[in-house]
XYZ file of C-alpha atoms in Angstrom:
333
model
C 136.112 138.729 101.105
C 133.586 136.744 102.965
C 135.228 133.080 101.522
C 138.556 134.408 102.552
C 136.861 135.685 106.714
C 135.460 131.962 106.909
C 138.861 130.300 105.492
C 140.625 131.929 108.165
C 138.923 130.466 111.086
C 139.375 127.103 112.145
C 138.264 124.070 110.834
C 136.142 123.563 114.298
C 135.212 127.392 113.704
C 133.583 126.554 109.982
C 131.995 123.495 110.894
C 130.494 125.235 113.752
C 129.578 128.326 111.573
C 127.999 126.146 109.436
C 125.932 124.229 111.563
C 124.729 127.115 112.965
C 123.454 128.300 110.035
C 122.055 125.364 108.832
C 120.028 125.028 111.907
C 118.316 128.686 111.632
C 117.825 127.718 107.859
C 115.753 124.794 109.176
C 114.379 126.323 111.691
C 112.745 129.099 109.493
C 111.749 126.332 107.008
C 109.978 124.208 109.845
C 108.218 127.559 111.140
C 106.864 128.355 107.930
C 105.986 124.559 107.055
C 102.227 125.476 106.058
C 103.221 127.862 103.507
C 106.073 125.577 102.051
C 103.599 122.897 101.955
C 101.117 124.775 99.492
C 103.572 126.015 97.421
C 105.368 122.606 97.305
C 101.966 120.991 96.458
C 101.181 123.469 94.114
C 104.568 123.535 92.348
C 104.401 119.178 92.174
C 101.239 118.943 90.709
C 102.106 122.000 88.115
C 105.115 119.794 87.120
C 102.580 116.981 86.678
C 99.874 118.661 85.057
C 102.174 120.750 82.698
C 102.513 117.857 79.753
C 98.752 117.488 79.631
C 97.841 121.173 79.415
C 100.797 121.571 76.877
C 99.359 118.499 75.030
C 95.940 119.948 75.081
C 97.049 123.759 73.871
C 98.416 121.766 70.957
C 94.781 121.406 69.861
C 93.764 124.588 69.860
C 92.339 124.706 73.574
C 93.586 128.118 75.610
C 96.349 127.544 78.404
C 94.206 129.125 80.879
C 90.506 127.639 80.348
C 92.595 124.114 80.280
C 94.445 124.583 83.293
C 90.872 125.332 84.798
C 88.883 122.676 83.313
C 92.143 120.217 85.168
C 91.857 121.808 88.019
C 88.019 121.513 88.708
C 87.868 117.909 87.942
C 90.816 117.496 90.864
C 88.652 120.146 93.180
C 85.494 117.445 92.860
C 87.191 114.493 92.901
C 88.791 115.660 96.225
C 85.705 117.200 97.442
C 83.803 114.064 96.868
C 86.599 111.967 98.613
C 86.613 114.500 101.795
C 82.902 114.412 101.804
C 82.956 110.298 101.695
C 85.604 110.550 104.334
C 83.653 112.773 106.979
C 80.736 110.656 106.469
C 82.807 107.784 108.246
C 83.687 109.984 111.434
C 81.287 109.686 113.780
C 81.556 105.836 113.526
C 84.782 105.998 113.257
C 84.961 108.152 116.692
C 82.647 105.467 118.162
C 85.127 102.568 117.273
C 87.924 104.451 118.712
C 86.262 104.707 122.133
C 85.232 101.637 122.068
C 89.026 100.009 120.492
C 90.908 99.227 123.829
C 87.753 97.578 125.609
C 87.298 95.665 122.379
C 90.668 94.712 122.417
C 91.126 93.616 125.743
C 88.465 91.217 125.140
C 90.255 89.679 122.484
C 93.571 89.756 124.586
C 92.011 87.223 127.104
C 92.725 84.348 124.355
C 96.255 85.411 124.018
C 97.051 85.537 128.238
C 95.409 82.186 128.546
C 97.853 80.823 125.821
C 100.707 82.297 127.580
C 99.883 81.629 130.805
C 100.031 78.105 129.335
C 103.671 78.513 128.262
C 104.495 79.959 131.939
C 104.112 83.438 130.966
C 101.603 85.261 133.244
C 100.617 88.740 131.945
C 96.509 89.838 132.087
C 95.552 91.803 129.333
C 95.360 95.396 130.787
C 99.421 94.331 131.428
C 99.273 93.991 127.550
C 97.338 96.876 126.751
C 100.312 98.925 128.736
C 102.499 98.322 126.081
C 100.737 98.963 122.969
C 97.807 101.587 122.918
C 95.491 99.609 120.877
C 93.182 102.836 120.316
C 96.161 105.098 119.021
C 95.648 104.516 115.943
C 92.334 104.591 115.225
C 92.540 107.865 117.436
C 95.491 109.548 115.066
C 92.807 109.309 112.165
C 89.712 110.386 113.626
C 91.935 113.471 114.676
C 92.965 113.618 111.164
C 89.043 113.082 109.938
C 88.275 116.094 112.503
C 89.983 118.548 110.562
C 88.743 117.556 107.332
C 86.478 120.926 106.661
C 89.913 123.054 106.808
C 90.824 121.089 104.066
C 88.754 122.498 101.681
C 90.362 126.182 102.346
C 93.563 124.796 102.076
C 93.095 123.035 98.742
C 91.220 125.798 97.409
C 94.238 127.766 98.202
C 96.840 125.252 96.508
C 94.677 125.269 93.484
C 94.790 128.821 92.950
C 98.520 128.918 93.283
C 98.660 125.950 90.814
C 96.843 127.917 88.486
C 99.209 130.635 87.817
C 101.768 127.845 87.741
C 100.044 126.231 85.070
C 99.969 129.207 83.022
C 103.065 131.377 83.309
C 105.264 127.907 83.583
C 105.474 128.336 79.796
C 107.074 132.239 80.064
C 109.545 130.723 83.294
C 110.685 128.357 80.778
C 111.348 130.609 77.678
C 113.674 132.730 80.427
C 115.588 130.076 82.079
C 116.350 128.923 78.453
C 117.362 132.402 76.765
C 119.377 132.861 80.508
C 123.207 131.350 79.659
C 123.726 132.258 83.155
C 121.042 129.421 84.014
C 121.126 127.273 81.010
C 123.184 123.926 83.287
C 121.034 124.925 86.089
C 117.762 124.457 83.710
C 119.384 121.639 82.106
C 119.663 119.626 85.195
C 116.266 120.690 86.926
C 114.549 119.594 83.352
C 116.442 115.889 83.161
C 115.540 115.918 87.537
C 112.061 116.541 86.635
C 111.290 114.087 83.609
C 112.358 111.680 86.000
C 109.805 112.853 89.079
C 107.035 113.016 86.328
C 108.002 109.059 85.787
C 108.302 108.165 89.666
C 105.068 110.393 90.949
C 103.054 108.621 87.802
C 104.108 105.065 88.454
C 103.693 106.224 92.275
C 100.087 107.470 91.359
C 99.387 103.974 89.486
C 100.676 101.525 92.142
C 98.590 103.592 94.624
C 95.602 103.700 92.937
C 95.716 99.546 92.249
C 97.052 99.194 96.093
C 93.919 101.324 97.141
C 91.073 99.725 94.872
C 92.781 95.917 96.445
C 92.512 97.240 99.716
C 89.184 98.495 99.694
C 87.868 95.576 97.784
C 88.980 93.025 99.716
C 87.907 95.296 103.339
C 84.594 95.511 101.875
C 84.349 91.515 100.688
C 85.394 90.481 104.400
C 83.052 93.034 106.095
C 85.548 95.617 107.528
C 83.808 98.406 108.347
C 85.379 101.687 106.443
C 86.997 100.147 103.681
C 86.970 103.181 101.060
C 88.490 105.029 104.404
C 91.310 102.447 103.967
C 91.862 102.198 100.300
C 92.491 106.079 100.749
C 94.591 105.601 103.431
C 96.779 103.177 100.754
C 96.913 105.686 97.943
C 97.847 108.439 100.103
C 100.473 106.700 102.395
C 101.923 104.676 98.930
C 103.675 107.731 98.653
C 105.667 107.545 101.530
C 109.251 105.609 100.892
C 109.842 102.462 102.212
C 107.702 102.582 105.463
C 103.885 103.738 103.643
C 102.262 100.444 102.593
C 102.897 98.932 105.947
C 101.802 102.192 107.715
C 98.183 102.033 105.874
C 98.169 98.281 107.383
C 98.130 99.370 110.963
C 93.857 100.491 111.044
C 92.557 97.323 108.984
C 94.665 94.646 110.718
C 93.470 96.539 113.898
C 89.536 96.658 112.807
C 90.403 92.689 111.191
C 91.771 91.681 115.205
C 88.570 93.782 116.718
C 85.927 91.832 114.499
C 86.942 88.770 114.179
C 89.573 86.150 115.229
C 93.622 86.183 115.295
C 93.595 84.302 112.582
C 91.620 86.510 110.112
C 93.962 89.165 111.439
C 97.179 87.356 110.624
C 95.588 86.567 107.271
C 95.341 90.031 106.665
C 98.812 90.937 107.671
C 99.709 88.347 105.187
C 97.493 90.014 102.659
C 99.248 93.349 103.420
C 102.728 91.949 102.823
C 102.130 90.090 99.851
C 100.554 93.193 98.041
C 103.562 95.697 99.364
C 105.805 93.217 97.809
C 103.536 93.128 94.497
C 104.193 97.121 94.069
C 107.336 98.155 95.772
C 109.170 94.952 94.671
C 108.181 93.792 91.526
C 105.369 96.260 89.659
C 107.381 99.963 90.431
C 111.013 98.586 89.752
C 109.593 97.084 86.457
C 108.069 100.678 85.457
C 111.036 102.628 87.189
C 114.064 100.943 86.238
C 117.116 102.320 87.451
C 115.713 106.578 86.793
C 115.767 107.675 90.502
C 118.746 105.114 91.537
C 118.339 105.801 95.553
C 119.114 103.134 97.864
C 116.493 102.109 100.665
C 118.858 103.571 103.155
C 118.578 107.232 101.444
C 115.055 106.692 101.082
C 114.340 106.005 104.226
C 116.931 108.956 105.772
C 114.772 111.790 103.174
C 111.784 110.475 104.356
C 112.667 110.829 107.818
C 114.230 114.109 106.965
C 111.650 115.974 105.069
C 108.720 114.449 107.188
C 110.092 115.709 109.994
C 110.882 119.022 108.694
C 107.700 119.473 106.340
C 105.256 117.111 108.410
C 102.917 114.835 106.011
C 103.254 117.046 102.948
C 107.514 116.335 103.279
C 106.981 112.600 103.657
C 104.855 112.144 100.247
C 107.329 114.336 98.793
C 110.449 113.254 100.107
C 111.495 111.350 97.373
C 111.037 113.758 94.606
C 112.483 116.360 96.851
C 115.720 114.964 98.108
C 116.437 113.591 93.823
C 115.780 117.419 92.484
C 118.052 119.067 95.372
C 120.722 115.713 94.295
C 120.481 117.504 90.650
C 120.856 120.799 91.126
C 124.108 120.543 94.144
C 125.174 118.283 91.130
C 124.915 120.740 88.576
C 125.979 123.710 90.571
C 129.275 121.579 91.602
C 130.391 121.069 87.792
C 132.992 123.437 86.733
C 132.198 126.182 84.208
């Protein structure tokens, strides 16, 4: 009755119909964004964690005192990390005060070599077009709301650990449900392959962020575990994240020192997002995902800003699981 009320309005009708809906179904998912986000969070690293607590109940250890023992090593490893992280801020806050004097300083070199070339700009003129301080700004803001992190992990964690152990009992149902058995099917052969792309994600991130803090610390940069973080995290995001967690250091590396240390470490940047995204993940991926640039770039741009942060890590995994399912609900019976 209600296919045959919607086939018997226009086509302009439908679309319209449609769009409508589709906009109040975003607009409820965008107003509750910090509830999807924890249960999003919490239902990706259950995924993740679910072959290792499987592999350890094969030895005898309890589902539920594994999942704990997991998830307390991830509560202190991100403890410690937040803890590192707000012992940065106040310098941090001091650098970003003190960015766009710093820079203009630096700028003066720049205007006299234009000026040379007939180009006559001061360096407040420059500063008008690019906010050297933004950036450093955007994560001190993000640094200030560190301690509401904790509550908000804490909360994930205890959502992930009912995950962990009543994933086996959601399993044993989908697969005794005929009804559900395609659906299953395709969410288990969508998820196999997130498991691959999040790991080799997790890798490259983790060798990205140990590089980057390495070579910050061996030139003198100032917060170079704050940047290394900054490269794990934002490796992640599709297409646009290694050059994203670029923007601070080359910033600090042009504050410090000369233009030429900061083009080196532009250089530095781009050879080691080549290294990962170009020749390190395809090698470990292969052809599992099969998404263009173009679609990763449109879900990133989608679920970040739908979701916020938590929609651009995930956008990827996301957009490929809701790609298998509309695939597997579209196949005839």
């Amino acid at each position: 009755m209600y296919q045959g009320w919607l086939k018997s309005l226009s086509p302009l009708a439908q679309a319209l119909f449609l769009l409508a809906s589709l906009t109040l179904v975003l607009l409820g998912l965008r107003l509750a964004a910090p509830l999807i986000n924890q249960v999003l969070l919490a239902i990706f690293l259950a995924v993740m964690l679910d072959p290792l607590i499987s592999r350890l109940a094969q030895h005898r250890i309890p589902r539920v005192l594994s999942s704990l023992l997991v998830i307390v090593i991830l509560l202190t490893l991100i403890v410690i990390t937040i803890m590192s992280l707000s012992a940065s801020a106040p310098d941090l806050i001091k650098l970003s005060r003190q960015a766009p004097n710093l820079v203009a300083a630096k700028l003066q070199y720049l205007t006299q070599s234009l000026s040379q070339m007939g180009i006559m700009l001061t360096a407040d003129e420059m500063l008008n077009f690019v906010d050297a301080g933004a950036v450093v700004r955007f994560v001190t803001t993000q640094l200030s709301m560190i301690p509401g992190l904790l509550s908000w992990w804490l909360m994930v964690f205890l959502m992930l650990l009912f995950m962990l152990v009543e994933l086996p009992l959601l399993k044993r149902v989908l697969r005794a449900s005929e009804q559900h058995a395609k659906l299953f099917n395709a969410l288990e052969e969508g998820i196999q392959s997130v498991i691959v792309y999040a790991r080799v994600k997790t890798l490259t991130g983790l060798l990205g962020g140990v590089i980057v803090w390495a070579v910050a610390h061996m030139i003198g940069l100032k917060f170079a575990f704050l940047w290394g973080v900054l490269m794990f995290i934002f490796n992640y995001i599709p297409v646009l994240g290694s050059f994203l967690a670029a923007i601070p250091p080359v910033i600090q590396t042009f504050i410090l020192f000369d233009i030429k240390t900061s083009l080196m470490m532009v250089g530095f940047f781009v050879a080691l997002n080549l290294m990962l995204s170009s020749v390190l993940e395809p090698l470990m991926l292969g052809k599992r995902l099969n998404m263009t640039l173009t679609v990763q770039l449109l879900a990133f741009l989608f679920w970040q800003a739908l979701l916020g942060m938590t929609g651009a890590i995930l956008a990827i995994p996301l957009t490929f699981l809701l790609k298998k399912v509309w695939l597997a609900l579209r196949q005839p019976v």
